[in-house]
């Protein structure tokens, strides 16, 4: 079989962003200011200090415009956050990986002097299925495809080829205009898989890929949205593929940032200085004559234009006067966030490497069903990072940290042996419980949403413009998509001013 037709199941990057977790301290931009009773008058008010909002501000300031960025948290980064470790290191609680065709986040990082290093991928992956642990190489004919039965591999390859082909028929800037948009948007991805992934082991691979990419179950997703997401995993010259979403080498998980991914928004915010206001959740956006009044905790900003750069479900919690058009408000009501957490166990050394393992797991059971080696580039200590996703995350949303830790370490011991039971420290990030995100990595579309409400996703409402990774045409749901959306929003605003 051709390599490009193989289904690979590493793990997509999580686009999350939240406050500090157990044993962790969130980093903040040192040049950013905290909210104080004040009034500002600027050309553009930007709601949200994540990568999208900060990128919008950067481009507007470069064009000579005045801006104020209002961030609800006490830190910048949104769904990108570094977590401090007890040993003095840092790990990522949110988005951390980048890969080929993610050109805009790479260019931004380069401009800020934030280097990358290759995700640890030396050694064998592990498949844990039906109670059996199987190490497997990822540099052979099948790449990183888990070693399931031959019939399952053949079926999975056919399914992936079909998905990639259908994705080429979906315009990334307007998926609702695809010739078969109505047909694809009226069914769940689950119903399509049930009809096409007919070998149980193939269905297992596609289910794991789905939860890994979206942190949602196949039953929750529109087929059209899945096809759009695949199409968006590329750039203007390179078509997206399912393999690029799921792979480590040559895929979306290929590299990480030295010092943690939050270094990018922290350094970007530092270039903006006191234009960034922290601890300032926006409560209302009101049209007043030719301007807008944006009211946040501790600060009020008047502006000619507004860019809202937060996830659609959270944008809908802001009070707008006049009311948003019904289509835009209904869109926000219908795009839920995925359910996800990251659990990182820290050890004196990355001991699994001595066993010839790269720390990457695909499993059919447990709280954690996919893992990565999150150790620093110098391997001065070991870190295992596991994703808790979809149904599994919802099961543990209300659990105590101790109970989640016990479940996670049990899984790590199953995969990597008894040494995994005794980490030197443990950090947990549960995005579902983060007040200014409420899930991740992305707001996804169930059936019927894109075809009925998709046109409202990026359409400005008078002087209000929309940014955020959910509005991106390429790498939607990723850090690269967030940067792209900010660049696009800035151009829109500059053209309108």
PDB file of C-alpha atoms in Angstrom, residues 5 13 37 56 95 166 174 192 209 213 264 276 281 292 296 319 346 370 386 471 474 484 494:
ATOM      1  CA  UNK A   5      -2.774   5.949   2.153  1.00  0.00           C
ATOM      2  CA  UNK A  13      -1.730  19.093  19.166  1.00  0.00           C
ATOM      3  CA  UNK A  37     -10.225  51.584  37.074  1.00  0.00           C
ATOM      4  CA  UNK A  56      -4.344  41.130  15.576  1.00  0.00           C
ATOM      5  CA  UNK A  95      -1.254  23.734  22.754  1.00  0.00           C
ATOM      6  CA  UNK A 166     -13.863  13.853   0.045  1.00  0.00           C
ATOM      7  CA  UNK A 174     -16.733  28.065   2.893  1.00  0.00           C
ATOM      8  CA  UNK A 192     -20.534   7.386   8.164  1.00  0.00           C
ATOM      9  CA  UNK A 209      -8.052   9.162  15.709  1.00  0.00           C
ATOM     10  CA  UNK A 213      -8.053  15.119  16.997  1.00  0.00           C
ATOM     11  CA  UNK A 264       5.354  32.783  22.031  1.00  0.00           C
ATOM     12  CA  UNK A 276      -2.457  44.462  26.985  1.00  0.00           C
ATOM     13  CA  UNK A 281     -13.035  39.927  31.430  1.00  0.00           C
ATOM     14  CA  UNK A 292     -18.240  51.063  20.604  1.00  0.00           C
ATOM     15  CA  UNK A 296     -14.571  44.969  31.218  1.00  0.00           C
ATOM     16  CA  UNK A 319     -23.819  41.174  26.288  1.00  0.00           C
ATOM     17  CA  UNK A 346       7.500  13.869  36.016  1.00  0.00           C
ATOM     18  CA  UNK A 370      -2.762   8.430  24.060  1.00  0.00           C
ATOM     19  CA  UNK A 386      -1.307  11.874  28.602  1.00  0.00           C
ATOM     20  CA  UNK A 471     -12.494  31.158  12.337  1.00  0.00           C
ATOM     21  CA  UNK A 474      -6.256  26.566   7.566  1.00  0.00           C
ATOM     22  CA  UNK A 484      -3.812  33.157  10.790  1.00  0.00           C
ATOM     23  CA  UNK A 494      -7.584  48.134   8.461  1.00  0.00           C
TER      24      UNK A 494
END
